């Protein structure tokens, strides 16, 4: 008696979700081998949100889909490890901008290299990227929503 393939007939959302989970786990493992054992995948989402400029804690919470308190804890964790700093907001007032430090930017360079290496091992290569981008565009158009790690 042969066993049935558990992925045969699986829903697309399940396949996308499990693929994402496996990819992030392997990516995190590889980064850990390079010494980045103090970062979790959610920190990568924060870095992606901040890489083009700073955000307030409230904006960060909104993009991550978490409470301001949870975002504040994440910022404090990253700040304690030298990955982010808080700067005065150009608009003044009590607001502060969370910005990446040079240490975080170096991590982004390393992480980008690791992700490209990992992606090169995946079946489908660039065609997979093109197909997934087409799926995103068909559902979201040009107004891409933030990726919220809250599932």
PDB file of C-alpha atoms in Angstrom:
ATOM      1  CA  UNK A   1       0.000   0.000   0.000  1.00  0.00           C
ATOM      2  CA  UNK A   2       1.418   3.362  -1.019  1.00  0.00           C
ATOM      3  CA  UNK A   3       0.894   6.488   1.013  1.00  0.00           C
ATOM      4  CA  UNK A   4      -0.914   9.400  -0.549  1.00  0.00           C
ATOM      5  CA  UNK A   5       1.022  12.618  -1.116  1.00  0.00           C
ATOM      6  CA  UNK A   6      -0.198  14.992   1.625  1.00  0.00           C
ATOM      7  CA  UNK A   7       0.309  17.960  -0.719  1.00  0.00           C
ATOM      8  CA  UNK A   8      -1.766  16.529  -3.568  1.00  0.00           C
ATOM      9  CA  UNK A   9      -4.877  18.661  -3.808  1.00  0.00           C
ATOM     10  CA  UNK A  10      -3.782  20.987  -1.002  1.00  0.00           C
ATOM     11  CA  UNK A  11      -5.286  24.460  -0.962  1.00  0.00           C
ATOM     12  CA  UNK A  12      -3.146  27.220  -2.446  1.00  0.00           C
ATOM     13  CA  UNK A  13      -3.212  29.206   0.796  1.00  0.00           C
ATOM     14  CA  UNK A  14      -1.855  26.189   2.677  1.00  0.00           C
ATOM     15  CA  UNK A  15       0.925  25.668   0.135  1.00  0.00           C
ATOM     16  CA  UNK A  16       1.873  29.357   0.188  1.00  0.00           C
ATOM     17  CA  UNK A  17       1.783  29.444   3.984  1.00  0.00           C
ATOM     18  CA  UNK A  18       3.857  26.319   4.530  1.00  0.00           C
ATOM     19  CA  UNK A  19       6.314  27.419   1.818  1.00  0.00           C
ATOM     20  CA  UNK A  20       6.698  30.784   3.534  1.00  0.00           C
ATOM     21  CA  UNK A  21       7.186  29.143   6.919  1.00  0.00           C
ATOM     22  CA  UNK A  22       9.828  26.735   5.607  1.00  0.00           C
ATOM     23  CA  UNK A  23      11.652  29.489   3.717  1.00  0.00           C
ATOM     24  CA  UNK A  24      11.752  31.806   6.741  1.00  0.00           C
ATOM     25  CA  UNK A  25      12.907  28.968   9.018  1.00  0.00           C
ATOM     26  CA  UNK A  26      15.769  28.035   6.686  1.00  0.00           C
ATOM     27  CA  UNK A  27      16.694  31.708   6.205  1.00  0.00           C
ATOM     28  CA  UNK A  28      16.766  32.211   9.981  1.00  0.00           C
ATOM     29  CA  UNK A  29      18.894  29.080  10.431  1.00  0.00           C
ATOM     30  CA  UNK A  30      21.442  30.305   7.894  1.00  0.00           C
ATOM     31  CA  UNK A  31      21.612  33.740   9.501  1.00  0.00           C
ATOM     32  CA  UNK A  32      22.138  32.078  12.869  1.00  0.00           C
ATOM     33  CA  UNK A  33      25.129  30.231  11.434  1.00  0.00           C
ATOM     34  CA  UNK A  34      26.574  33.636  10.541  1.00  0.00           C
ATOM     35  CA  UNK A  35      26.223  34.882  14.116  1.00  0.00           C
ATOM     36  CA  UNK A  36      22.831  36.588  14.007  1.00  0.00           C
ATOM     37  CA  UNK A  37      21.368  34.558  16.853  1.00  0.00           C
ATOM     38  CA  UNK A  38      19.845  37.582  18.595  1.00  0.00           C
ATOM     39  CA  UNK A  39      17.332  38.297  15.818  1.00  0.00           C
ATOM     40  CA  UNK A  40      13.993  36.653  15.076  1.00  0.00           C
ATOM     41  CA  UNK A  41      12.058  36.800  11.806  1.00  0.00           C
ATOM     42  CA  UNK A  42       9.815  39.620  13.089  1.00  0.00           C
ATOM     43  CA  UNK A  43      12.929  41.789  13.417  1.00  0.00           C
ATOM     44  CA  UNK A  44      13.474  41.382   9.689  1.00  0.00           C
ATOM     45  CA  UNK A  45       9.997  42.776   9.080  1.00  0.00           C
ATOM     46  CA  UNK A  46      10.913  45.780  11.230  1.00  0.00           C
ATOM     47  CA  UNK A  47      14.157  46.289   9.292  1.00  0.00           C
ATOM     48  CA  UNK A  48      12.269  46.152   5.991  1.00  0.00           C
ATOM     49  CA  UNK A  49       9.811  48.775   7.234  1.00  0.00           C
ATOM     50  CA  UNK A  50      12.616  51.074   8.387  1.00  0.00           C
ATOM     51  CA  UNK A  51      15.143  50.628   5.593  1.00  0.00           C
ATOM     52  CA  UNK A  52      13.903  53.625   3.601  1.00  0.00           C
ATOM     53  CA  UNK A  53      13.519  55.976   6.554  1.00  0.00           C
ATOM     54  CA  UNK A  54      12.276  56.184  10.097  1.00  0.00           C
ATOM     55  CA  UNK A  55       8.833  55.563  11.508  1.00  0.00           C
ATOM     56  CA  UNK A  56       7.247  56.482  14.797  1.00  0.00           C
ATOM     57  CA  UNK A  57       6.403  53.702  17.224  1.00  0.00           C
ATOM     58  CA  UNK A  58       2.723  54.176  16.410  1.00  0.00           C
ATOM     59  CA  UNK A  59       3.362  53.860  12.664  1.00  0.00           C
ATOM     60  CA  UNK A  60       5.497  50.786  13.235  1.00  0.00           C
ATOM     61  CA  UNK A  61       2.741  49.185  15.336  1.00  0.00           C
ATOM     62  CA  UNK A  62       0.209  49.891  12.595  1.00  0.00           C
ATOM     63  CA  UNK A  63       2.377  48.350   9.875  1.00  0.00           C
ATOM     64  CA  UNK A  64       3.112  45.271  11.978  1.00  0.00           C
ATOM     65  CA  UNK A  65      -0.490  44.871  13.076  1.00  0.00           C
ATOM     66  CA  UNK A  66       0.438  44.869  16.778  1.00  0.00           C
ATOM     67  CA  UNK A  67      -0.252  47.110  19.751  1.00  0.00           C
ATOM     68  CA  UNK A  68       1.885  50.174  20.423  1.00  0.00           C
ATOM     69  CA  UNK A  69       3.157  48.399  23.526  1.00  0.00           C
ATOM     70  CA  UNK A  70       4.280  45.352  21.522  1.00  0.00           C
ATOM     71  CA  UNK A  71       5.980  47.576  18.958  1.00  0.00           C
ATOM     72  CA  UNK A  72       7.653  49.482  21.801  1.00  0.00           C
ATOM     73  CA  UNK A  73       8.991  46.234  23.276  1.00  0.00           C
ATOM     74  CA  UNK A  74      10.372  45.209  19.888  1.00  0.00           C
ATOM     75  CA  UNK A  75      12.013  48.612  19.427  1.00  0.00           C
ATOM     76  CA  UNK A  76      13.518  48.452  22.927  1.00  0.00           C
ATOM     77  CA  UNK A  77      14.913  44.975  22.221  1.00  0.00           C
ATOM     78  CA  UNK A  78      16.498  46.123  18.953  1.00  0.00           C
ATOM     79  CA  UNK A  79      17.753  49.360  20.505  1.00  0.00           C
ATOM     80  CA  UNK A  80      19.431  47.449  23.367  1.00  0.00           C
ATOM     81  CA  UNK A  81      21.306  45.390  20.765  1.00  0.00           C
ATOM     82  CA  UNK A  82      22.354  48.360  18.662  1.00  0.00           C
ATOM     83  CA  UNK A  83      20.136  47.746  15.626  1.00  0.00           C
ATOM     84  CA  UNK A  84      17.899  50.831  15.925  1.00  0.00           C
ATOM     85  CA  UNK A  85      18.002  54.220  17.560  1.00  0.00           C
ATOM     86  CA  UNK A  86      15.377  56.825  18.308  1.00  0.00           C
ATOM     87  CA  UNK A  87      15.801  60.308  16.888  1.00  0.00           C
ATOM     88  CA  UNK A  88      13.891  63.543  17.117  1.00  0.00           C
ATOM     89  CA  UNK A  89      10.970  63.728  14.729  1.00  0.00           C
ATOM     90  CA  UNK A  90      11.441  66.440  12.084  1.00  0.00           C
ATOM     91  CA  UNK A  91       7.913  67.616  12.853  1.00  0.00           C
ATOM     92  CA  UNK A  92       8.878  68.325  16.438  1.00  0.00           C
ATOM     93  CA  UNK A  93       6.833  67.508  19.494  1.00  0.00           C
ATOM     94  CA  UNK A  94       7.231  64.429  21.627  1.00  0.00           C
ATOM     95  CA  UNK A  95       7.231  62.011  18.719  1.00  0.00           C
ATOM     96  CA  UNK A  96      10.431  60.117  18.011  1.00  0.00           C
ATOM     97  CA  UNK A  97      11.518  58.330  14.865  1.00  0.00           C
ATOM     98  CA  UNK A  98      12.866  54.801  15.046  1.00  0.00           C
ATOM     99  CA  UNK A  99      15.730  54.484  12.557  1.00  0.00           C
ATOM    100  CA  UNK A 100      18.186  51.761  11.601  1.00  0.00           C
ATOM    101  CA  UNK A 101      21.777  51.940  12.750  1.00  0.00           C
ATOM    102  CA  UNK A 102      24.833  50.963  10.723  1.00  0.00           C
ATOM    103  CA  UNK A 103      24.729  47.579  12.470  1.00  0.00           C
ATOM    104  CA  UNK A 104      21.208  46.963  11.136  1.00  0.00           C
ATOM    105  CA  UNK A 105      22.184  48.096   7.640  1.00  0.00           C
ATOM    106  CA  UNK A 106      25.080  45.619   7.681  1.00  0.00           C
ATOM    107  CA  UNK A 107      22.640  42.913   8.746  1.00  0.00           C
ATOM    108  CA  UNK A 108      20.390  43.831   5.815  1.00  0.00           C
ATOM    109  CA  UNK A 109      23.327  43.415   3.411  1.00  0.00           C
ATOM    110  CA  UNK A 110      24.181  39.997   4.856  1.00  0.00           C
ATOM    111  CA  UNK A 111      20.522  38.944   4.977  1.00  0.00           C
ATOM    112  CA  UNK A 112      20.024  40.011   1.356  1.00  0.00           C
ATOM    113  CA  UNK A 113      22.957  37.876   0.261  1.00  0.00           C
ATOM    114  CA  UNK A 114      21.690  34.893   2.267  1.00  0.00           C
ATOM    115  CA  UNK A 115      18.187  35.244   0.838  1.00  0.00           C
ATOM    116  CA  UNK A 116      19.474  35.447  -2.745  1.00  0.00           C
ATOM    117  CA  UNK A 117      21.540  32.303  -2.153  1.00  0.00           C
ATOM    118  CA  UNK A 118      18.544  30.514  -0.668  1.00  0.00           C
ATOM    119  CA  UNK A 119      16.232  31.635  -3.462  1.00  0.00           C
ATOM    120  CA  UNK A 120      18.702  30.303  -6.035  1.00  0.00           C
ATOM    121  CA  UNK A 121      18.137  26.796  -4.653  1.00  0.00           C
ATOM    122  CA  UNK A 122      14.361  26.904  -5.063  1.00  0.00           C
ATOM    123  CA  UNK A 123      12.645  25.165  -7.964  1.00  0.00           C
ATOM    124  CA  UNK A 124      11.173  27.564 -10.471  1.00  0.00           C
ATOM    125  CA  UNK A 125      13.747  30.293  -9.885  1.00  0.00           C
ATOM    126  CA  UNK A 126      12.864  33.668 -11.345  1.00  0.00           C
ATOM    127  CA  UNK A 127       9.613  32.299 -12.815  1.00  0.00           C
ATOM    128  CA  UNK A 128       8.368  31.658  -9.276  1.00  0.00           C
ATOM    129  CA  UNK A 129       9.118  35.262  -8.309  1.00  0.00           C
ATOM    130  CA  UNK A 130       7.328  36.574 -11.418  1.00  0.00           C
ATOM    131  CA  UNK A 131       4.290  34.364 -10.785  1.00  0.00           C
ATOM    132  CA  UNK A 132       4.019  35.361  -7.130  1.00  0.00           C
ATOM    133  CA  UNK A 133       4.375  39.048  -8.033  1.00  0.00           C
ATOM    134  CA  UNK A 134       1.542  38.587 -10.530  1.00  0.00           C
ATOM    135  CA  UNK A 135      -0.646  37.040  -7.817  1.00  0.00           C
ATOM    136  CA  UNK A 136       0.068  39.964  -5.484  1.00  0.00           C
ATOM    137  CA  UNK A 137      -0.643  42.542  -8.202  1.00  0.00           C
ATOM    138  CA  UNK A 138      -3.886  40.813  -9.196  1.00  0.00           C
ATOM    139  CA  UNK A 139      -5.151  40.965  -5.617  1.00  0.00           C
ATOM    140  CA  UNK A 140      -3.690  44.274  -4.434  1.00  0.00           C
ATOM    141  CA  UNK A 141      -3.094  46.362  -7.536  1.00  0.00           C
ATOM    142  CA  UNK A 142      -0.466  49.009  -7.002  1.00  0.00           C
ATOM    143  CA  UNK A 143      -1.358  49.800  -3.377  1.00  0.00           C
ATOM    144  CA  UNK A 144       0.548  47.008  -1.680  1.00  0.00           C
ATOM    145  CA  UNK A 145      -0.489  46.334   1.904  1.00  0.00           C
ATOM    146  CA  UNK A 146       2.182  45.845   4.553  1.00  0.00           C
ATOM    147  CA  UNK A 147       3.157  42.282   5.357  1.00  0.00           C
ATOM    148  CA  UNK A 148       1.916  41.751   8.889  1.00  0.00           C
ATOM    149  CA  UNK A 149       3.418  38.793  10.735  1.00  0.00           C
ATOM    150  CA  UNK A 150       0.312  38.185  12.833  1.00  0.00           C
ATOM    151  CA  UNK A 151      -1.094  34.905  11.568  1.00  0.00           C
TER     152      UNK A 151
END
